[in-house]
Short mmCIF file of C-alpha atoms in Angstrom, two decimals:
data_model
loop_
_atom_site.label_atom_id
_atom_site.label_comp_id
_atom_site.label_asym_id
_atom_site.label_seq_id
_atom_site.Cartn_x
_atom_site.Cartn_y
_atom_site.Cartn_z
CA UNK S 197 80.11 86.51 119.32
CA UNK S 198 80.20 84.29 122.41
CA UNK S 199 83.61 83.08 121.30
CA UNK S 200 84.94 86.63 121.01
CA UNK S 201 83.50 87.65 124.39
CA UNK S 202 85.15 84.57 125.83
CA UNK S 203 88.46 85.68 124.30
CA UNK S 204 88.32 89.01 126.16
CA UNK S 205 89.41 87.08 129.24
CA UNK S 206 93.22 86.75 128.99
CA UNK S 207 93.14 83.39 130.82
CA UNK S 208 90.84 81.95 128.15
CA UNK S 209 93.05 83.51 125.48
CA UNK S 210 96.01 81.68 127.01
CA UNK S 211 94.05 78.43 126.86
CA UNK S 212 93.30 78.87 123.15
CA UNK S 213 96.82 79.91 122.21
CA UNK S 214 98.26 76.86 123.94
CA UNK S 215 97.11 74.67 121.02
CA UNK S 216 96.49 77.32 118.36
CA UNK S 217 100.06 78.63 118.37
CA UNK S 218 101.81 75.25 117.76
CA UNK S 219 99.13 74.33 115.22
CA UNK S 220 99.68 77.56 113.25
CA UNK S 221 103.44 77.24 113.51
CA UNK S 222 103.35 73.61 112.32
CA UNK S 223 101.09 74.50 109.41
CA UNK S 224 103.42 77.37 108.46
CA UNK S 225 106.45 75.08 108.42
CA UNK S 226 104.63 72.36 106.45
CA UNK S 227 102.99 74.54 103.78
CA UNK S 228 105.94 76.94 103.61
CA UNK S 229 108.41 74.07 103.26
CA UNK S 230 106.37 72.30 100.60
CA UNK S 231 105.77 75.65 98.87
CA UNK S 232 109.49 76.41 98.81
CA UNK S 233 110.25 72.96 97.36
CA UNK S 234 107.73 73.42 94.56
CA UNK S 235 108.82 77.03 94.05
CA UNK S 236 112.51 76.21 93.67
CA UNK S 237 112.50 72.70 92.13
CA UNK S 238 109.00 71.42 91.39
CA UNK S 239 107.80 74.17 89.05
CA UNK S 240 108.83 75.21 85.54
CA UNK S 241 110.88 78.31 84.76
CA UNK S 242 109.07 81.05 82.87
CA UNK S 243 109.59 81.04 79.09
CA UNK S 244 110.48 84.74 79.15
CA UNK S 245 111.76 85.44 82.64
CA UNK S 246 113.66 82.20 83.19
CA UNK S 247 114.44 81.25 86.77
CA UNK S 248 113.96 84.77 88.12
CA UNK S 249 110.21 84.14 87.98
CA UNK S 250 110.72 82.14 91.17
CA UNK S 251 110.99 85.41 93.12
CA UNK S 252 107.23 85.57 92.54
CA UNK S 253 106.60 82.85 95.13
CA UNK S 254 108.16 85.00 97.85
CA UNK S 255 107.03 88.35 96.49
CA UNK S 256 103.34 87.86 95.71
CA UNK S 257 102.37 86.28 99.08
CA UNK S 258 104.26 89.08 100.88
CA UNK S 259 102.32 91.70 98.93
CA UNK S 260 99.05 89.89 99.69
CA UNK S 261 99.90 89.72 103.39
CA UNK S 262 100.85 93.42 103.39
CA UNK S 263 97.26 94.20 102.45
CA UNK S 264 95.66 91.38 104.47
CA UNK S 265 97.46 92.50 107.64
CA UNK S 266 96.29 96.07 107.14
CA UNK S 267 92.72 94.85 106.65
CA UNK S 268 92.81 92.71 109.78
CA UNK S 269 94.37 95.60 111.68
CA UNK S 270 91.48 97.84 110.58
CA UNK S 271 88.87 95.19 111.47
CA UNK S 272 90.46 94.60 114.88
CA UNK S 273 90.51 98.39 115.35
CA UNK S 274 86.77 98.63 114.59
CA UNK S 275 86.03 95.81 117.05
CA UNK S 276 88.27 97.39 119.68
CA UNK S 277 86.82 100.86 119.15
CA UNK S 278 83.13 99.92 119.16
CA UNK S 279 82.99 97.06 121.69
CA UNK S 280 86.05 98.15 123.69
CA UNK S 281 87.36 94.61 123.30
CA UNK S 282 90.80 94.68 124.97
CA UNK S 283 92.26 91.78 122.99
CA UNK S 284 91.17 93.33 119.69
CA UNK S 285 93.25 96.40 120.59
CA UNK S 286 96.25 94.21 121.36
CA UNK S 287 95.72 92.26 118.11
CA UNK S 288 95.63 95.49 116.08
CA UNK S 289 98.73 96.83 117.82
CA UNK S 290 100.72 93.61 117.37
CA UNK S 291 99.64 93.18 113.74
CA UNK S 292 101.22 96.49 112.72
CA UNK S 293 104.93 95.52 112.97
CA UNK S 294 104.23 92.13 111.33
CA UNK S 295 102.34 93.83 108.49
CA UNK S 296 105.11 96.40 108.12
CA UNK S 297 107.57 93.49 107.87
CA UNK S 298 105.57 91.80 105.11
CA UNK S 299 105.31 95.16 103.30
CA UNK S 300 109.07 95.68 103.52
CA UNK S 301 109.59 92.11 102.24
CA UNK S 302 107.25 92.79 99.30
CA UNK S 303 109.12 96.02 98.47
CA UNK S 304 112.58 94.44 98.73
CA UNK S 305 111.75 91.27 96.76
CA UNK S 306 109.95 93.47 94.23
CA UNK S 307 113.10 95.55 93.80
CA UNK S 308 115.20 92.37 93.40
CA UNK S 309 112.74 91.15 90.76
CA UNK S 310 112.46 94.53 89.05
CA UNK S 311 116.20 94.93 88.45
CA UNK S 312 116.58 91.99 86.00
CA UNK S 313 113.06 92.37 84.51
CA UNK S 314 112.60 96.14 84.18
CA UNK S 315 116.25 97.19 84.45
CA UNK S 316 115.65 99.32 87.56
CA UNK S 317 115.45 98.66 91.28
CA UNK S 318 112.56 101.01 91.64
CA UNK S 319 110.03 102.56 89.27
CA UNK S 320 107.35 105.06 90.26
CA UNK S 321 104.56 102.88 89.07
CA UNK S 322 101.11 103.11 90.63
CA UNK S 323 101.17 99.83 92.52
CA UNK S 324 104.73 100.14 93.82
CA UNK S 325 103.97 103.64 95.00
CA UNK S 326 100.82 102.63 96.83
CA UNK S 327 102.59 99.73 98.57
CA UNK S 328 105.29 102.19 99.64
CA UNK S 329 102.57 104.48 100.98
CA UNK S 330 101.05 101.50 102.80
CA UNK S 331 104.43 100.95 104.43
CA UNK S 332 104.47 104.54 105.68
CA UNK S 333 100.88 104.17 106.92
CA UNK S 334 102.07 101.24 109.06
CA UNK S 335 104.97 103.35 110.37
CA UNK S 336 102.65 106.25 111.22
CA UNK S 337 100.32 103.88 113.09
CA UNK S 338 103.23 102.41 115.06
CA UNK S 339 104.61 105.91 115.77
CA UNK S 340 101.24 107.06 117.15
CA UNK S 341 101.04 104.02 119.45
CA UNK S 342 104.51 104.73 120.76
CA UNK S 343 103.91 108.46 121.28
CA UNK S 344 100.92 108.10 123.62
CA UNK S 345 101.85 106.78 127.07
CA UNK S 346 98.32 105.85 128.21
CA UNK S 347 97.54 102.44 126.64
CA UNK S 348 93.74 102.72 126.63
CA UNK S 349 93.82 106.16 124.99
CA UNK S 350 96.52 105.09 122.52
CA UNK S 351 94.35 102.12 121.51
CA UNK S 352 91.34 104.34 120.70
CA UNK S 353 93.36 106.96 118.82
CA UNK S 354 95.39 104.42 116.87
CA UNK S 355 92.13 102.65 115.97
CA UNK S 356 90.79 105.88 114.45
CA UNK S 357 93.99 106.28 112.43
CA UNK S 358 93.86 102.65 111.23
CA UNK S 359 90.25 103.03 110.07
CA UNK S 360 90.99 106.33 108.29
CA UNK S 361 94.05 104.80 106.61
CA UNK S 362 92.05 101.75 105.56
CA UNK S 363 90.64 103.69 102.58
CA UNK S 364 94.10 103.23 101.09
CA UNK S 365 93.81 99.44 100.80
CA UNK S 366 91.14 99.34 98.04
CA UNK S 367 93.10 102.04 96.18
CA UNK S 368 96.08 99.67 96.12
CA UNK S 369 93.94 96.78 94.87
CA UNK S 370 92.44 98.70 91.98
CA UNK S 371 95.28 101.09 91.19
CA UNK S 372 96.60 98.66 88.59
CA UNK S 373 93.32 98.95 86.71
CA UNK S 374 92.97 102.72 87.21
CA UNK S 375 96.38 103.77 86.01
CA UNK S 376 98.13 102.13 83.12
CA UNK S 377 101.37 100.87 84.49
CA UNK S 378 104.49 98.82 84.13
CA UNK S 379 103.42 96.36 86.82
CA UNK S 380 101.52 93.42 85.40
CA UNK S 381 97.76 93.44 86.02
CA UNK S 382 96.10 91.10 88.50
CA UNK S 383 96.58 87.57 87.19
CA UNK S 384 95.11 85.29 89.85
CA UNK S 385 91.76 86.70 90.94
CA UNK S 386 90.04 87.51 87.64
CA UNK S 387 86.52 87.10 86.35
CA UNK S 388 87.63 84.58 83.69
CA UNK S 389 89.88 82.49 85.91
CA UNK S 390 93.61 82.69 86.67
CA UNK S 391 95.92 83.54 83.79
CA UNK S 392 98.95 81.70 85.12
CA UNK S 393 99.76 78.05 84.65
CA UNK S 394 98.52 75.50 87.23
CA UNK S 395 102.09 74.30 87.83
CA UNK S 396 102.93 77.78 89.09
CA UNK S 397 99.71 78.14 91.06
CA UNK S 398 100.47 75.13 93.31
CA UNK S 399 103.60 76.59 94.93
CA UNK S 400 102.02 80.05 94.99
CA UNK S 401 98.99 78.91 96.98
CA UNK S 402 101.16 76.78 99.26
CA UNK S 403 103.33 79.83 99.97
CA UNK S 404 100.29 82.00 100.63
CA UNK S 405 98.99 79.40 103.11
CA UNK S 406 102.45 79.30 104.69
CA UNK S 407 102.64 83.11 105.01
CA UNK S 408 99.14 83.25 106.49
CA UNK S 409 99.81 80.61 109.14
CA UNK S 410 103.15 82.26 109.89
CA UNK S 411 101.24 85.50 110.45
CA UNK S 412 98.79 83.78 112.84
CA UNK S 413 101.65 82.15 114.75
CA UNK S 414 103.65 85.40 115.01
CA UNK S 415 100.55 87.36 116.01
CA UNK S 416 99.61 84.92 118.78
CA UNK S 417 103.17 84.83 120.11
CA UNK S 418 103.53 88.62 120.13
CA UNK S 419 100.06 89.11 121.66
CA UNK S 420 101.08 86.69 124.43
CA UNK S 421 104.29 88.69 124.95
CA UNK S 422 102.39 91.98 125.07
CA UNK S 423 99.87 90.63 127.59
CA UNK S 424 102.69 89.23 129.73
CA UNK S 425 104.56 92.55 129.55
CA UNK S 426 101.44 94.43 130.68
CA UNK S 427 100.86 91.97 133.53
CA UNK S 428 104.49 92.42 134.59
CA UNK S 429 104.18 96.21 134.50
CA UNK S 430 101.05 95.98 136.67
CA UNK S 431 102.77 93.69 139.16
CA UNK S 432 105.85 95.92 139.30
CA UNK S 433 103.86 99.08 139.96
CA UNK S 434 101.79 97.23 142.60
CA UNK S 435 105.05 96.04 144.18
CA UNK S 436 106.46 99.56 144.19
CA UNK S 437 103.34 100.87 145.88
CA UNK S 438 103.65 98.22 148.58
CA UNK S 439 107.32 99.06 149.07
CA UNK S 440 106.47 102.74 149.35
CA UNK S 441 103.84 101.85 151.96
CA UNK S 442 106.41 99.89 154.00
CA UNK S 443 108.89 102.77 153.91
CA UNK S 444 106.28 105.23 155.12
CA UNK S 445 105.40 102.97 158.02
CA UNK Z 77 74.63 127.91 112.27
CA UNK Z 78 75.42 130.98 114.37
CA UNK Z 79 77.84 128.93 116.38
CA UNK Z 80 79.44 127.56 113.21
CA UNK Z 81 80.09 131.08 111.86
CA UNK Z 82 81.24 132.30 115.26
CA UNK Z 83 83.92 129.60 115.50
CA UNK Z 84 85.22 130.45 112.03
CA UNK Z 85 85.20 134.19 112.79
CA UNK Z 86 87.05 133.69 116.07
CA UNK Z 87 89.71 131.45 114.50
CA UNK Z 88 90.26 133.89 111.64
CA UNK Z 89 90.67 136.77 114.07
CA UNK Z 90 93.19 134.73 116.05
CA UNK Z 91 95.09 133.79 112.90
CA UNK Z 92 95.35 137.22 111.31
CA UNK Z 93 95.92 139.43 114.36
CA UNK Z 94 99.20 139.80 116.19
CA UNK Z 95 100.77 136.47 117.11
CA UNK Z 96 98.74 134.56 114.52
CA UNK Z 97 100.61 132.33 112.13
CA UNK Z 98 98.69 133.00 108.90
CA UNK Z 99 101.33 135.27 107.33
CA UNK Z 100 104.15 132.96 108.39
CA UNK Z 101 102.59 130.19 106.28
CA UNK Z 102 102.87 132.32 103.13
CA UNK Z 103 106.47 133.27 103.95
CA UNK Z 104 107.31 129.58 104.42
CA UNK Z 105 105.59 128.76 101.12
CA UNK Z 106 107.63 131.43 99.30
CA UNK Z 107 110.82 130.15 100.91
CA UNK Z 108 110.19 126.55 99.77
CA UNK Z 109 109.86 127.86 96.21
CA UNK Z 110 113.12 129.80 96.57
CA UNK Z 111 114.95 126.81 98.10
CA UNK Z 112 113.72 124.52 95.31
CA UNK Z 113 114.90 127.02 92.70
CA UNK Z 114 118.30 127.28 94.37
CA UNK Z 115 118.62 123.50 94.40
CA UNK Z 116 117.47 123.05 90.80
CA UNK Z 117 119.65 125.83 89.39
CA UNK Z 118 118.84 128.78 87.15
CA UNK Z 119 117.79 126.77 84.07
CA UNK Z 120 114.47 128.42 83.09
CA UNK Z 121 113.33 125.56 80.86
CA UNK Z 122 113.77 123.00 83.65
CA UNK Z 123 112.11 125.30 86.20
CA UNK Z 124 109.11 125.92 84.00
CA UNK Z 125 108.59 122.15 83.70
CA UNK Z 126 108.64 121.52 87.45
CA UNK Z 127 107.17 124.80 88.72
CA UNK Z 128 103.66 123.40 89.23
CA UNK Z 129 104.73 120.33 91.26
CA UNK Z 130 107.10 122.52 93.31
CA UNK Z 131 104.26 124.88 94.15
CA UNK Z 132 101.90 122.01 95.01
CA UNK Z 133 104.50 120.39 97.27
CA UNK Z 134 105.27 123.75 98.85
CA UNK Z 135 101.58 124.38 99.55
CA UNK Z 136 101.28 120.89 101.04
CA UNK Z 137 104.27 121.41 103.33
CA UNK Z 138 103.14 124.88 104.38
CA UNK Z 139 99.74 123.43 105.31
CA UNK Z 140 101.36 120.54 107.12
CA UNK Z 141 103.49 122.66 109.46
CA UNK Z 142 100.48 124.75 110.48
CA UNK Z 143 98.29 121.75 111.43
CA UNK Z 144 99.58 121.40 114.97
CA UNK Z 145 97.92 124.70 115.90
CA UNK Z 146 94.36 123.71 114.89
CA UNK Z 147 93.46 122.24 118.28
CA UNK Z 148 96.54 122.84 120.41
CA UNK Z 149 95.98 126.55 121.07
CA UNK Z 150 92.40 125.77 122.12
CA UNK Z 151 93.58 123.04 124.42
CA UNK Z 152 96.20 125.24 126.05
CA UNK Z 153 93.78 128.06 126.91
CA UNK Z 154 91.03 125.66 127.96
CA UNK Z 155 88.55 126.58 125.24
CA UNK Z 156 88.76 123.06 123.77
CA UNK Z 157 86.99 121.66 126.84
CA UNK Z 158 84.25 124.24 126.39
CA UNK Z 159 83.94 123.45 122.67
CA UNK Z 160 83.64 119.71 123.36
CA UNK Z 161 81.28 120.05 126.33
CA UNK Z 162 78.90 122.49 124.64
CA UNK Z 163 78.79 120.87 121.18
CA UNK Z 164 75.61 118.97 120.37
CA UNK Z 165 77.47 117.63 117.37
CA UNK Z 166 81.20 117.85 117.83
CA UNK Z 167 81.69 116.79 114.20
CA UNK Z 168 80.10 120.05 113.00
CA UNK Z 169 82.43 122.02 115.26
CA UNK Z 170 85.37 120.07 113.83
CA UNK Z 171 84.20 120.97 110.30
CA UNK Z 172 84.09 124.66 111.27
CA UNK Z 173 87.64 124.42 112.63
CA UNK Z 174 88.86 122.80 109.40
CA UNK Z 175 87.20 125.46 107.28
CA UNK Z 176 88.72 128.20 109.45
CA UNK Z 177 92.13 126.58 109.04
CA UNK Z 178 91.69 126.51 105.28
CA UNK Z 179 90.64 130.18 105.13
CA UNK Z 180 93.52 131.27 107.34
CA UNK Z 181 96.29 129.07 105.91
CA UNK Z 182 95.48 127.78 102.44
CA UNK Z 183 93.69 130.76 100.90
CA UNK Z 184 96.70 133.10 101.33
CA UNK Z 185 98.87 130.39 99.73
CA UNK Z 186 96.56 130.16 96.73
CA UNK Z 187 96.68 133.94 96.29
CA UNK Z 188 100.48 133.86 96.47
CA UNK Z 189 100.83 130.88 94.11
CA UNK Z 190 100.58 132.76 90.75
CA UNK Z 191 103.15 135.29 91.97
CA UNK Z 192 105.58 132.54 92.90
CA UNK Z 193 104.70 130.92 89.58
CA UNK Z 194 106.17 133.95 87.80
CA UNK Z 195 109.33 133.52 89.90
CA UNK Z 196 109.59 129.87 88.79
CA UNK Z 197 108.84 130.59 85.12
CA UNK Z 198 105.50 128.78 85.29
CA UNK Z 199 103.92 128.80 81.78
CA UNK Z 200 101.07 131.33 81.67
CA UNK Z 201 98.45 128.87 80.50
CA UNK Z 202 99.18 126.64 83.51
CA UNK Z 203 98.36 129.36 86.08
CA UNK Z 204 94.59 128.79 85.82
CA UNK Z 205 94.67 124.99 86.22
CA UNK Z 206 97.19 125.33 89.08
CA UNK Z 207 95.06 127.84 91.00
CA UNK Z 208 91.93 125.79 90.33
CA UNK Z 209 93.57 122.57 91.52
CA UNK Z 210 94.82 124.32 94.67
CA UNK Z 211 91.31 125.69 95.31
CA UNK Z 212 89.80 122.21 95.00
CA UNK Z 213 92.58 120.25 96.69
CA UNK Z 214 93.74 122.35 99.65
CA UNK Z 215 90.43 121.97 101.55
CA UNK Z 216 91.21 118.25 101.54
CA UNK Z 217 94.63 119.01 103.04
CA UNK Z 218 93.05 121.00 105.87
CA UNK Z 219 90.36 118.37 106.47
CA UNK Z 220 92.71 115.37 106.67
CA UNK Z 221 95.20 117.42 108.68
CA UNK Z 222 92.43 118.25 111.16
CA UNK Z 223 92.20 114.51 112.01
CA UNK Z 224 95.93 114.19 112.67
CA UNK Z 225 95.92 117.33 114.79
CA UNK Z 226 93.01 115.97 116.84
CA UNK Z 227 94.73 112.60 117.29
CA UNK Z 228 97.86 114.20 118.74
CA UNK Z 229 96.35 117.10 120.72
CA UNK Z 230 97.13 115.59 124.14
CA UNK Z 231 100.85 115.19 123.37
CA UNK Z 232 103.27 117.94 124.44
CA UNK Z 233 104.40 118.55 120.85
CA UNK Z 234 103.57 116.71 117.69
CA UNK Z 235 104.88 118.52 114.58
CA UNK Z 236 106.93 115.57 113.37
CA UNK Z 237 104.34 112.92 114.30
CA UNK Z 238 101.60 114.87 112.50
CA UNK Z 239 103.75 115.03 109.36
CA UNK Z 240 104.43 111.29 109.51
CA UNK Z 241 100.75 110.47 109.97
CA UNK Z 242 99.43 112.88 107.39
CA UNK Z 243 101.90 112.60 104.50
CA UNK Z 244 100.80 109.15 103.26
CA UNK Z 245 97.15 110.24 103.51
CA UNK Z 246 97.96 113.33 101.41
CA UNK Z 247 99.31 111.24 98.53
CA UNK Z 248 96.10 111.09 96.42
CA UNK Z 249 95.52 114.85 96.77
CA UNK Z 250 99.08 115.60 95.66
CA UNK Z 251 98.90 113.14 92.74
CA UNK Z 252 95.63 114.52 91.36
CA UNK Z 253 96.40 118.15 92.21
CA UNK Z 254 99.85 118.26 90.66
CA UNK Z 255 98.51 115.97 87.90
CA UNK Z 256 95.92 118.56 86.90
CA UNK Z 257 98.58 121.28 86.74
CA UNK Z 258 101.06 119.05 84.86
CA UNK Z 259 98.64 117.84 82.19
CA UNK Z 260 98.47 119.49 78.79
CA UNK Z 261 96.44 122.70 79.45
CA UNK Z 262 92.90 122.46 78.11
CA UNK Z 263 93.03 118.67 77.66
CA UNK Z 264 90.61 116.17 79.15
CA UNK Z 265 93.40 115.08 81.53
CA UNK Z 266 93.07 118.36 83.42
CA UNK Z 267 89.34 117.90 83.95
CA UNK Z 268 89.75 114.22 84.91
CA UNK Z 269 92.38 115.05 87.54
CA UNK Z 270 90.32 117.93 88.91
CA UNK Z 271 87.27 115.69 89.22
CA UNK Z 272 89.22 112.97 91.06
CA UNK Z 273 90.73 115.71 93.22
CA UNK Z 274 87.26 117.01 94.03
CA UNK Z 275 86.07 113.50 94.86
CA UNK Z 276 89.00 113.02 97.24
CA UNK Z 277 88.32 116.34 98.98
CA UNK Z 278 84.60 115.54 99.32
CA UNK Z 279 85.46 112.14 100.74
CA UNK Z 280 87.75 113.84 103.27
CA UNK Z 281 84.88 116.22 104.13
CA UNK Z 282 82.79 113.21 105.20
CA UNK Z 283 85.52 111.32 107.07
CA UNK Z 284 87.34 114.22 108.72
CA UNK Z 285 84.67 115.74 111.00
CA UNK Z 286 83.62 112.32 112.31
CA UNK Z 287 87.18 111.07 112.88
CA UNK Z 288 88.31 114.39 114.42
CA UNK Z 289 85.36 114.40 116.81
CA UNK Z 290 86.02 110.80 117.86
CA UNK Z 291 89.72 111.58 118.37
CA UNK Z 292 88.96 114.67 120.48
CA UNK Z 293 86.54 112.75 122.70
CA UNK Z 294 89.12 109.97 123.19
CA UNK Z 295 91.75 112.58 124.06
CA UNK Z 296 89.66 114.38 126.68
CA UNK Z 297 88.33 111.40 128.68
#
């Protein structure tokens, strides 16, 4: 808790990001690069799907991050709403476009994978549909932020929307089990252990680590931008007031 | 409790007397059915297959366009400030407003639905499950819509934003509601969909008053 209170001070936040941002970026390049090598060259092709199974290494981490980003957005919203933590609000706001990007990536790579495997770009299967709905939830959240000019009020209202929308995330996770569908059931987190081969798990986990550190790096960079933009807006309005004062005199 | 009933009574009076939008909702609902039929073409067999989902979508859209008025009219004439200041529990007031919205907007739609069903060649044995699913599901539409209306009450106009916010949240209600009406009449599928629909509406009944109250307080600071 002390750490998070400490973070509320933007100067301290700057101090942390100075080493955290390059560290996250470096980790993203390392794990993502290694993951891509294993995904494209160092792992076997599927006995049924052939080489197109390799889309999985881009698709599955994107789908995971789509949900993980929404969860962290909701958690940041709770923290921002209850403790009025200013950086939590900024974190929630800046997570939304990144999460929407991961969701779009999951949808697009899914369509590219679905065409050769299912014979259609898009099917109205339970999981695809709920990811599409998740995408629109992100867009609604971003639209609400943009519609309200007052930042403090926008943060509180958007936080309420994020928390209400959060009920959708567990529905996505379990929709595969609830409705019988074309999409394959969960094959990594299962009670009796993963059902895919270890040679495929290595690149998959490397890619997930790469996506996660890329998320952290992008989030820190965009939070820094947002804080700088707000500081600039404050300085500009203060400067305008001073100028107005000079003119009056 | 007196206060609760008084809010509902007042909102119903406002909705049904001159200038109220309750009748317009039904007209809009009827027009969506007509427009769908014009787009689909006169094939009766095709229409009878998709009549129930058309009516559910139409009811959803008719509810959606009326949401903006839940809090806005009160804000414009100043009574929203009074409601917020004098409420011991703003969430209960929000629940009363959602119920009033359902009575004024959704109930007329449900009464009109069988009539429009005849227009769309809806099979007779589907009328009962359709009306039942609308009865169970539309309160959820009003409740979730109440949140979106509260979130956007301080904006000059918010029709489009409300629709963008609320449509993804409406998805489960539409799936289970239309699912109940599309399932083989009398089968266990109908009951299963209605139960899930009821669960979703009850869940909305818990979330909506709390979220609406929080949104109103944030909007009036």
